[in-house]
Coordinates of C-alpha atoms in Angstrom, one line a residue:
Chain D
N5 CA -0.2 31.2 75.9
D6 CA -1.6 33.7 73.4
I7 CA -4.5 36.0 73.8
S8 CA -7.7 34.8 72.0
H9 CA -9.9 37.1 69.9
D10 CA -12.7 36.7 72.5
E11 CA -10.3 38.0 75.2
A12 CA -9.1 40.8 73.0
F13 CA -12.7 41.9 72.4
E14 CA -13.5 41.7 76.1
I15 CA -10.5 43.9 76.8
L16 CA -11.3 46.4 74.1
L17 CA -14.9 46.7 75.4
A18 CA -13.8 47.1 79.0
A19 CA -11.3 49.8 78.1
K20 CA -13.9 51.6 75.9
K21 CA -16.4 51.5 78.7
N22 CA -13.9 53.0 81.1
A23 CA -13.1 55.7 78.5
E24 CA -16.8 56.5 78.1
D25 CA -17.3 56.7 81.8
S26 CA -14.5 59.2 82.0
N27 CA -15.6 61.2 79.0
V28 CA -12.3 60.6 77.2
L29 CA -12.1 59.9 73.5
V30 CA -9.4 57.4 72.6
N31 CA -8.0 54.8 70.2
I32 CA -7.5 51.4 71.7
A33 CA -5.3 48.6 70.3
V34 CA -4.7 45.1 71.5
V35 CA -1.7 43.0 70.2
D36 CA -1.1 39.3 70.7
A37 CA 1.9 37.5 72.2
G38 CA 3.7 38.0 68.9
A39 CA 3.1 41.8 69.0
N40 CA 0.7 41.4 66.1
L41 CA -2.4 43.6 65.9
K42 CA -5.3 41.5 67.4
A43 CA -8.1 44.0 67.9
F44 CA -8.6 47.8 67.5
I45 CA -11.3 50.4 68.0
R46 CA -11.2 54.1 67.2
M47 CA -13.8 56.1 69.2
D48 CA -15.7 58.8 67.2
E49 CA -14.0 62.2 67.3
S50 CA -10.8 60.9 68.9
F51 CA -7.5 62.3 67.6
L52 CA -6.4 61.1 64.2
G53 CA -2.8 60.9 65.3
S54 CA -3.7 58.6 68.1
I55 CA -4.4 55.6 65.8
D56 CA -0.7 55.0 65.3
V57 CA 0.3 56.0 68.8
A58 CA -2.1 53.5 70.3
I59 CA -0.9 50.7 68.1
K60 CA 2.8 51.5 68.8
K61 CA 2.1 51.7 72.5
A62 CA 0.7 48.2 72.5
K63 CA 3.6 46.9 70.4
T64 CA 6.2 48.6 72.6
A65 CA 4.7 47.1 75.7
R66 CA 4.9 43.6 74.3
Y67 CA 8.3 44.1 72.6
F68 CA 9.9 44.7 76.0
D69 CA 7.2 43.3 78.4
I70 CA 6.9 46.6 80.2
D71 CA 4.6 49.5 81.0
T72 CA 5.5 52.0 78.3
G73 CA 5.7 54.8 81.0
E74 CA 8.4 52.9 82.9
L75 CA 10.3 52.4 79.7
G76 CA 10.2 56.1 79.1
E77 CA 12.1 56.7 82.4
L78 CA 15.1 54.9 80.8
T79 CA 15.0 56.6 77.5
Q80 CA 15.4 60.2 78.6
P81 CA 18.6 62.2 77.8
G82 CA 21.3 60.6 79.9
G83 CA 19.1 57.5 80.4
I84 CA 20.6 54.0 79.9
I85 CA 18.7 53.4 76.6
Y86 CA 18.4 56.9 75.3
N87 CA 16.6 57.1 71.9
I88 CA 15.8 53.4 71.7
E89 CA 12.6 54.8 70.2
H90 CA 14.3 54.7 66.8
S91 CA 14.1 50.9 66.8
N92 CA 11.3 48.6 65.6
G93 CA 9.8 51.2 63.3
G94 CA 9.2 53.6 66.2
L95 CA 8.5 53.0 69.8
M96 CA 6.2 55.0 72.1
T97 CA 7.7 55.4 75.6
F98 CA 5.2 57.3 77.6
P99 CA 2.2 55.9 79.6
G100 CA -0.7 54.1 77.9
G101 CA 0.8 50.8 76.9
L102 CA 0.7 47.8 79.2
P103 CA 1.4 44.0 79.0
I104 CA -1.8 41.9 79.3
K105 CA -1.4 38.9 81.7
N106 CA -3.6 35.9 82.1
K107 CA -4.8 34.5 85.4
D108 CA -1.5 32.6 85.8
G109 CA 0.5 35.9 85.4
K110 CA 1.8 34.9 82.0
I111 CA 2.0 37.7 79.4
I112 CA -0.3 36.9 76.5
G113 CA -0.4 40.3 74.7
A114 CA -0.5 44.0 75.3
I115 CA -2.9 47.0 75.2
G116 CA -2.2 50.5 74.0
V117 CA -4.4 53.5 74.5
S118 CA -4.0 57.1 73.1
G119 CA -6.2 60.2 73.1
G120 CA -6.5 61.4 76.6
T121 CA -3.9 62.6 79.1
I122 CA -1.2 60.1 79.9
E123 CA -2.9 59.4 83.2
Q124 CA -6.2 58.8 81.5
D125 CA -4.6 56.6 78.8
R126 CA -2.9 54.5 81.5
A127 CA -6.0 54.2 83.6
I128 CA -8.0 53.1 80.5
A129 CA -5.3 50.6 79.5
T130 CA -5.3 49.2 83.1
A131 CA -9.0 48.8 83.1
G132 CA -8.8 46.9 79.8
A133 CA -5.9 44.6 80.9
K134 CA -7.5 43.8 84.2
S135 CA -10.9 42.9 82.8
I136 CA -9.9 39.3 81.9
V137 CA -8.4 38.5 85.3
D138 CA -11.1 40.0 87.5
Chain R
N11 CA 39.7 42.4 55.2
D12 CA 36.2 41.2 55.7
I13 CA 34.8 38.8 58.3
S14 CA 34.2 35.3 57.1
H15 CA 31.1 33.3 57.9
D16 CA 33.2 30.9 59.9
E17 CA 34.4 33.8 62.0
A18 CA 30.9 35.2 62.3
F19 CA 29.6 31.9 63.6
E20 CA 32.5 31.6 66.0
I21 CA 31.7 35.0 67.4
L22 CA 28.0 34.3 67.6
L23 CA 28.6 31.0 69.5
A24 CA 31.1 32.7 71.9
A25 CA 28.7 35.5 72.6
K26 CA 25.8 33.0 73.1
K27 CA 27.9 30.9 75.5
N28 CA 28.7 34.0 77.5
A29 CA 25.0 35.0 77.7
E30 CA 24.1 31.5 78.8
D31 CA 26.8 31.4 81.4
S32 CA 25.4 34.7 82.7
N33 CA 21.7 33.6 82.5
V34 CA 20.8 36.4 80.1
L35 CA 18.5 36.0 77.1
V36 CA 19.6 38.0 74.2
N37 CA 19.5 38.5 70.4
I38 CA 23.0 38.6 68.8
A39 CA 23.8 40.1 65.4
V40 CA 27.1 40.1 63.4
V41 CA 27.6 42.4 60.4
D42 CA 30.4 42.3 57.9
A43 CA 32.8 45.1 56.9
G44 CA 30.0 46.5 54.7
A45 CA 27.6 46.7 57.6
N46 CA 25.5 43.9 56.0
L47 CA 23.9 41.3 58.2
K48 CA 26.3 38.3 58.3
A49 CA 25.0 36.1 61.2
F50 CA 22.2 36.3 63.7
I51 CA 20.7 34.2 66.5
R52 CA 17.7 34.9 68.7
M53 CA 17.7 33.1 72.0
D54 CA 14.5 31.5 73.1
E55 CA 12.3 33.8 75.2
S56 CA 14.4 36.9 74.6
F57 CA 12.6 40.2 74.1
L58 CA 10.8 40.5 70.7
G59 CA 11.9 44.1 70.5
S60 CA 15.5 43.1 70.8
I61 CA 15.8 41.6 67.3
D62 CA 15.9 45.0 65.7
V63 CA 17.9 46.6 68.5
A64 CA 20.6 44.0 68.2
I65 CA 20.9 44.4 64.4
K66 CA 20.9 48.2 64.6
K67 CA 23.6 48.1 67.3
A68 CA 25.8 46.1 65.1
K69 CA 25.2 48.3 62.1
T70 CA 25.7 51.5 64.1
A71 CA 29.0 50.2 65.5
R72 CA 30.3 49.6 62.0
Y73 CA 28.8 52.7 60.4
F74 CA 31.0 54.8 62.6
D75 CA 33.6 52.2 63.8
I76 CA 32.8 52.9 67.4
D77 CA 31.4 51.3 70.6
T78 CA 27.7 52.3 70.5
G79 CA 27.9 53.4 74.2
E80 CA 30.6 55.9 73.4
L81 CA 28.6 57.2 70.4
G82 CA 25.7 57.8 72.8
E83 CA 27.8 60.2 74.8
L84 CA 27.9 62.5 71.7
T85 CA 24.2 62.3 70.8
Q86 CA 22.7 63.7 74.0
P87 CA 21.0 67.1 74.0
G88 CA 23.7 69.7 73.4
G89 CA 26.0 67.0 72.2
I90 CA 28.1 67.5 69.0
I91 CA 26.0 65.0 67.0
Y92 CA 22.7 65.4 68.7
N93 CA 20.0 63.1 67.4
I94 CA 22.1 61.4 64.7
E95 CA 19.9 58.4 65.5
H96 CA 17.6 59.7 62.8
S97 CA 20.0 58.7 60.1
N98 CA 20.5 55.4 58.4
G99 CA 17.1 54.1 59.2
G100 CA 17.6 54.4 62.9
L101 CA 20.8 54.1 65.0
M102 CA 21.1 52.6 68.5
T103 CA 23.5 54.6 70.6
F104 CA 23.7 52.9 73.9
P105 CA 26.0 50.0 74.9
G106 CA 25.9 46.6 73.2
G107 CA 27.4 47.3 69.8
L108 CA 31.1 46.9 69.1
P109 CA 33.4 46.8 66.1
I110 CA 35.1 43.4 65.5
K111 CA 38.8 43.5 64.8
N112 CA 41.1 40.8 63.4
K113 CA 44.5 39.9 64.9
D114 CA 46.1 42.9 63.0
G115 CA 43.7 45.3 64.7
K116 CA 41.8 45.9 61.4
I117 CA 38.0 46.3 61.7
I118 CA 36.3 43.5 59.8
G119 CA 32.8 43.8 61.0
A120 CA 30.7 44.5 64.2
I121 CA 28.6 42.8 66.8
G122 CA 25.3 43.9 68.4
V123 CA 23.7 42.4 71.5
S124 CA 20.3 43.2 73.0
G125 CA 18.2 41.7 75.7
G126 CA 20.0 42.1 79.0
T127 CA 21.1 45.2 80.9
I128 CA 23.4 47.5 79.0
E129 CA 26.3 46.2 81.0
Q130 CA 25.4 42.6 80.2
D131 CA 24.9 43.4 76.6
R132 CA 28.3 45.0 76.3
A133 CA 30.0 42.2 78.2
I134 CA 28.4 39.6 75.9
A135 CA 29.4 41.6 72.8
T136 CA 32.9 41.9 74.1
A137 CA 33.2 38.2 74.7
G138 CA 32.0 37.6 71.1
A139 CA 34.3 40.1 69.5
K140 CA 37.3 38.9 71.4
S141 CA 36.8 35.2 70.6
I142 CA 38.5 35.4 67.2
V143 CA 41.6 37.1 68.4
D144 CA 42.3 35.2 71.6
Chain O
N24 CA -21.3 61.2 56.8
D25 CA -18.7 59.1 58.6
I26 CA -19.0 55.7 60.0
S27 CA -19.5 55.6 63.8
H28 CA -17.6 53.2 66.1
D29 CA -20.9 51.5 66.9
E30 CA -21.5 50.9 63.2
A31 CA -17.9 49.7 62.7
F32 CA -18.3 47.2 65.6
E33 CA -21.6 46.0 64.2
I34 CA -20.0 45.4 60.8
L35 CA -17.0 43.7 62.4
L36 CA -19.2 41.3 64.3
A37 CA -21.5 40.6 61.3
A38 CA -18.5 39.8 59.2
K39 CA -16.9 37.6 61.9
K40 CA -20.2 35.7 62.4
N41 CA -20.3 35.1 58.6
A42 CA -16.7 33.8 58.7
E43 CA -17.4 31.5 61.6
D44 CA -20.6 30.2 59.9
S45 CA -18.4 29.4 56.9
N46 CA -15.5 28.0 58.9
V47 CA -13.1 30.5 57.5
L48 CA -10.4 32.2 59.6
V49 CA -9.9 35.8 58.6
N50 CA -8.6 39.2 59.7
I51 CA -11.2 41.9 59.3
A52 CA -10.5 45.7 59.1
V53 CA -12.9 48.6 58.9
V54 CA -11.8 52.1 57.9
D55 CA -13.7 55.3 58.2
A56 CA -14.6 57.9 55.5
G57 CA -11.0 59.3 55.9
A58 CA -9.5 55.8 55.2
N59 CA -8.3 55.7 58.8
L60 CA -8.4 52.4 60.7
K61 CA -11.6 52.4 62.7
A62 CA -12.0 48.8 64.0
F63 CA -10.1 45.5 63.5
I64 CA -10.2 41.9 64.6
R65 CA -7.8 39.1 64.0
M66 CA -9.4 35.7 64.4
D67 CA -7.4 33.0 66.2
E68 CA -5.2 31.0 63.9
S69 CA -5.8 33.1 60.9
F70 CA -2.8 33.8 58.6
L71 CA -0.2 36.2 60.0
G72 CA 0.2 37.8 56.7
S73 CA -3.5 38.7 56.4
I74 CA -3.4 41.4 59.1
D75 CA -1.7 43.8 56.7
V76 CA -3.6 42.5 53.6
A77 CA -7.0 43.1 55.4
I78 CA -6.1 46.6 56.4
K79 CA -4.7 47.5 52.9
K80 CA -7.9 46.0 51.2
A81 CA -10.1 48.3 53.4
K82 CA -7.9 51.3 52.7
T83 CA -7.8 50.6 49.0
A84 CA -11.6 50.3 48.7
R85 CA -12.0 53.7 50.3
Y86 CA -9.1 55.4 48.5
F87 CA -10.9 54.8 45.2
D88 CA -14.4 54.0 46.4
I89 CA -14.4 50.6 44.6
D90 CA -14.6 46.9 45.1
T91 CA -10.9 45.9 45.3
G92 CA -11.6 43.0 42.9
E93 CA -12.9 45.4 40.3
L94 CA -9.9 47.6 40.7
G95 CA -7.6 44.6 40.1
E96 CA -9.1 44.2 36.6
L97 CA -7.6 47.6 35.7
T98 CA -4.1 47.1 37.2
Q99 CA -3.1 44.1 35.1
P100 CA -0.2 44.3 32.5
G101 CA -1.6 46.5 29.8
G102 CA -4.4 47.8 32.0
I103 CA -5.2 51.5 32.3
I104 CA -3.7 51.9 35.8
Y105 CA -1.1 49.2 35.6
N106 CA 0.8 48.7 38.9
I107 CA -1.0 51.4 40.8
E108 CA -0.4 49.1 43.7
H109 CA 2.9 51.0 44.2
S110 CA 1.0 54.1 45.5
N111 CA -0.2 54.8 49.0
G112 CA 2.2 52.5 50.8
G113 CA 0.9 49.5 48.9
L114 CA -2.6 48.7 47.5
M115 CA -4.4 45.4 47.5
T116 CA -6.3 44.9 44.2
F117 CA -8.0 41.5 44.5
P118 CA -11.4 40.7 46.1
G119 CA -12.1 41.3 49.8
G120 CA -12.2 45.0 50.1
L121 CA -15.5 46.9 49.7
P122 CA -16.9 50.4 50.3
I123 CA -19.4 50.7 53.2
K124 CA -22.6 52.7 52.4
N125 CA -25.2 54.0 54.7
K126 CA -28.9 53.7 54.1
D127 CA -28.8 56.8 51.8
G128 CA -26.2 55.1 49.6
K129 CA -23.5 57.4 50.8
I130 CA -20.0 55.9 51.2
I131 CA -19.0 56.2 54.9
G132 CA -16.0 53.9 55.1
A133 CA -14.8 50.5 53.8
I134 CA -14.2 46.9 55.0
G135 CA -11.3 44.6 54.1
V136 CA -11.2 40.9 54.8
S137 CA -8.3 38.4 54.3
G138 CA -7.6 34.8 55.2
G139 CA -10.0 32.7 53.1
T140 CA -10.2 32.3 49.3
I141 CA -11.0 35.5 47.4
E142 CA -14.6 34.4 47.0
Q143 CA -14.9 33.8 50.8
D144 CA -13.2 37.0 51.6
R145 CA -15.6 39.0 49.4
A146 CA -18.6 37.2 50.8
I147 CA -17.6 38.0 54.3
A148 CA -16.9 41.6 53.5
T149 CA -20.3 41.8 51.8
A150 CA -22.0 40.4 54.8
G151 CA -20.2 43.0 57.0
A152 CA -21.0 45.9 54.8
K153 CA -24.6 45.0 54.4
S154 CA -25.3 44.5 58.1
I155 CA -25.9 48.2 58.8
V156 CA -28.4 48.8 55.9
D157 CA -30.5 45.7 56.3
Chain C
N13 CA 4.9 25.0 69.1
D14 CA 7.7 27.4 68.3
I15 CA 11.1 26.6 66.9
S16 CA 13.9 26.7 69.4
H17 CA 17.2 28.4 68.7
D18 CA 18.9 25.0 68.8
E19 CA 16.6 23.7 66.0
A20 CA 17.1 27.0 64.1
F21 CA 20.9 26.5 64.3
E22 CA 20.6 22.8 63.2
I23 CA 18.5 23.9 60.2
L24 CA 20.9 26.6 59.3
L25 CA 23.9 24.3 59.4
A26 CA 22.1 21.6 57.4
A27 CA 21.1 24.1 54.7
K28 CA 24.6 25.5 54.6
K29 CA 26.2 22.1 54.2
N30 CA 23.8 21.3 51.4
A31 CA 24.8 24.6 49.7
E32 CA 28.5 23.9 50.1
D33 CA 28.1 20.4 48.7
S34 CA 26.4 21.9 45.7
N35 CA 28.9 24.7 45.4
V36 CA 26.2 27.4 45.8
L37 CA 26.7 30.6 47.7
V38 CA 23.6 31.7 49.5
N39 CA 22.1 33.6 52.4
I40 CA 19.9 31.5 54.7
A41 CA 17.3 32.9 57.1
V42 CA 15.1 31.1 59.7
V43 CA 12.1 32.7 61.2
D44 CA 10.0 31.5 64.2
A45 CA 6.3 30.8 64.4
G46 CA 5.7 34.5 64.8
A47 CA 7.6 35.2 61.5
N48 CA 10.4 36.9 63.6
L49 CA 14.0 36.4 62.5
K50 CA 15.4 33.5 64.6
A51 CA 18.8 32.7 62.9
F52 CA 20.7 33.9 59.8
I53 CA 23.9 33.2 58.0
R54 CA 25.4 34.9 55.0
M55 CA 27.9 32.8 53.1
D56 CA 31.1 34.5 52.0
E57 CA 30.9 36.0 48.5
S58 CA 27.1 35.4 48.2
F59 CA 25.0 38.2 46.6
L60 CA 24.5 41.3 48.7
G61 CA 21.0 41.6 47.5
S62 CA 20.2 38.1 48.7
I63 CA 20.2 39.1 52.4
D64 CA 16.9 40.8 52.2
V65 CA 15.5 38.3 49.7
A66 CA 16.3 35.3 52.0
I67 CA 14.7 37.0 55.0
K68 CA 11.6 38.0 53.1
K69 CA 11.2 34.5 51.6
A70 CA 11.2 33.0 55.1
K71 CA 8.7 35.6 56.4
T72 CA 6.5 35.1 53.3
A73 CA 6.5 31.3 53.8
R74 CA 5.3 31.7 57.4
Y75 CA 2.9 34.6 56.7
F76 CA 0.8 32.3 54.6
D77 CA 2.1 28.8 55.6
I78 CA 3.1 28.0 52.0
D79 CA 6.0 27.2 49.7
T80 CA 6.8 30.7 48.3
G81 CA 7.0 29.1 44.8
E82 CA 3.5 27.9 45.0
L83 CA 2.4 31.3 46.2
G84 CA 4.0 32.8 43.1
E85 CA 1.7 30.8 40.9
L86 CA -1.3 32.7 42.3
T87 CA 0.3 36.2 42.1
Q88 CA 1.0 36.3 38.3
P89 CA -0.9 38.7 36.1
G90 CA -4.5 37.4 36.0
G91 CA -3.8 35.3 39.1
I92 CA -6.3 35.4 42.0
I93 CA -4.0 37.4 44.3
Y94 CA -2.0 39.4 41.8
N95 CA 0.4 41.8 43.3
I96 CA -0.1 40.7 46.9
E97 CA 3.7 41.2 47.1
H98 CA 2.9 44.9 48.0
S99 CA 1.7 43.8 51.5
N100 CA 3.7 43.2 54.6
G101 CA 6.6 45.3 53.7
G102 CA 7.3 43.3 50.6
L103 CA 6.8 39.6 49.9
M104 CA 9.0 37.2 47.9
T105 CA 6.9 34.8 45.7
F106 CA 9.3 32.6 43.9
P107 CA 10.9 29.4 45.2
G108 CA 13.3 29.3 48.2
G109 CA 10.9 29.9 51.1
L110 CA 9.4 26.9 53.0
P111 CA 7.4 26.4 56.2
I112 CA 9.3 24.3 58.8
K113 CA 7.3 21.5 60.4
N114 CA 8.1 19.6 63.6
K115 CA 7.7 15.8 63.8
D116 CA 4.0 16.1 64.5
G117 CA 3.5 18.1 61.2
K118 CA 2.9 21.4 63.1
I119 CA 4.4 24.5 61.5
I120 CA 6.9 26.0 63.9
G121 CA 8.7 28.5 61.6
A122 CA 10.0 28.9 58.1
I123 CA 13.3 29.0 56.1
G124 CA 14.3 31.3 53.3
V125 CA 17.3 30.8 50.9
S126 CA 18.6 33.1 48.3
G127 CA 21.7 33.2 46.1
G128 CA 21.5 30.3 43.7
T129 CA 19.0 29.4 41.0
I130 CA 15.5 29.0 42.3
E131 CA 15.8 25.2 42.0
Q132 CA 19.0 25.3 44.1
D133 CA 17.5 27.7 46.6
R134 CA 14.5 25.4 47.0
A135 CA 16.6 22.3 47.4
I136 CA 18.8 24.0 50.0
A137 CA 15.7 25.2 51.9
T138 CA 14.2 21.7 51.7
A139 CA 17.4 20.2 53.1
G140 CA 17.3 22.6 56.0
A141 CA 13.7 22.2 56.8
K142 CA 13.9 18.4 56.7
S143 CA 17.0 18.2 59.0
I144 CA 15.0 18.4 62.2
V145 CA 12.5 15.7 61.3
D146 CA 14.8 13.1 59.8

């Protein structure tokens, strides 16, 4: 139950198309079930700093099998896992990272998007993740 | 006054049994009096991101001889040691890390647990730490 | 004079096709003129350790605008830049990394390939780099 | 095809028994198919520096599915992958790391041992890896 490179490419292209349709410049990363980098694309003129953010969003989403935006609700001051971002070489805990599920609902990897607003990043990540189950 | 590998194993197994009895999937780390990794087990299907969190919880508990949850009360915005998490390669300052004491009350190491809720992680860590003094 | 994401994708796919035709499982990384990750693909079942090697080969090739295999001839014991591998977070100085040039011969990025023998990695990298000038 | 925590424990104990029978003090690490730490034990009075060496030996063996000692023959000055040790956060390329195979010959993880001579470390790693197929 691991994502294939064909699926990873399909997800990358679906996310990129969504970003282009929305006129957003992003970096898009896909990791496999082991949270290892599987596929990546950096759109021209997107933020330099978003390369690492996109990769870390994807890894974070798979490390804890969660939407990175939901994780961020738990890591705020006073939250139950405040500052967990200091683990695993740095976590990203705002929207834009999502687990990728296959048609059976099993998590097979994750996607991370960075470069737009957090709403745009999440929408692009969602479009990517959904592309292999539609 | 350092934990032995036999004690570390006993603690690991006691914590693992408690986790299994509670149907929680966790990573469990034990460090020695020098805050060096002494024993570790990763339960099947537990979160990938919890490996590092468990190890860092154990180290944090021994670095400052404190329950990591109590430490977290001091690291919040406005707290007296705000953002101390940036030291020592990353601290974890929410529940799940505990010093391990011998029968004389002397600290000989620490345990860190990650994978369940913070209450579950703390309960499992407590069960582990207590196993060698009961 | 920077590689575009369309060119990076074209290079990635050309390299992947060459690898598949040769029955070699590799990781392929493309970096831009700034040595930043531009595109990446990890073929199914390729070595886990090759993710980082492929990325570092591409970065190394652009850091010094050189075939990584040629660089390695200078880094041996007694060589003029012995152990330069310690710089830049780790260089890879054996074959598989190549600068990417546009039709005017200007370097616009680099490619790194890892997973096969060094001859295979270099051949796959060459096929990728050449695809946009043929 | 991933190692279970029960298998990892069995391997750890078999390796530890072999070390004790040989009067060698070692650190023993087992990683899973994803090269993630699965189980670890540090024998009393073993070298402090061997904790990281044992873990890196296990990871290296799985990163490239190879006996770390065989890998080291290729990384010498003049070797085909000289200084690959600078990748993946540091590789260990001398004996003591071995892939772990299941009864079908499929690699499901790896073991790393450090603390004795390289011959002792390799023998202990072999005893551990073999314990689940005998």
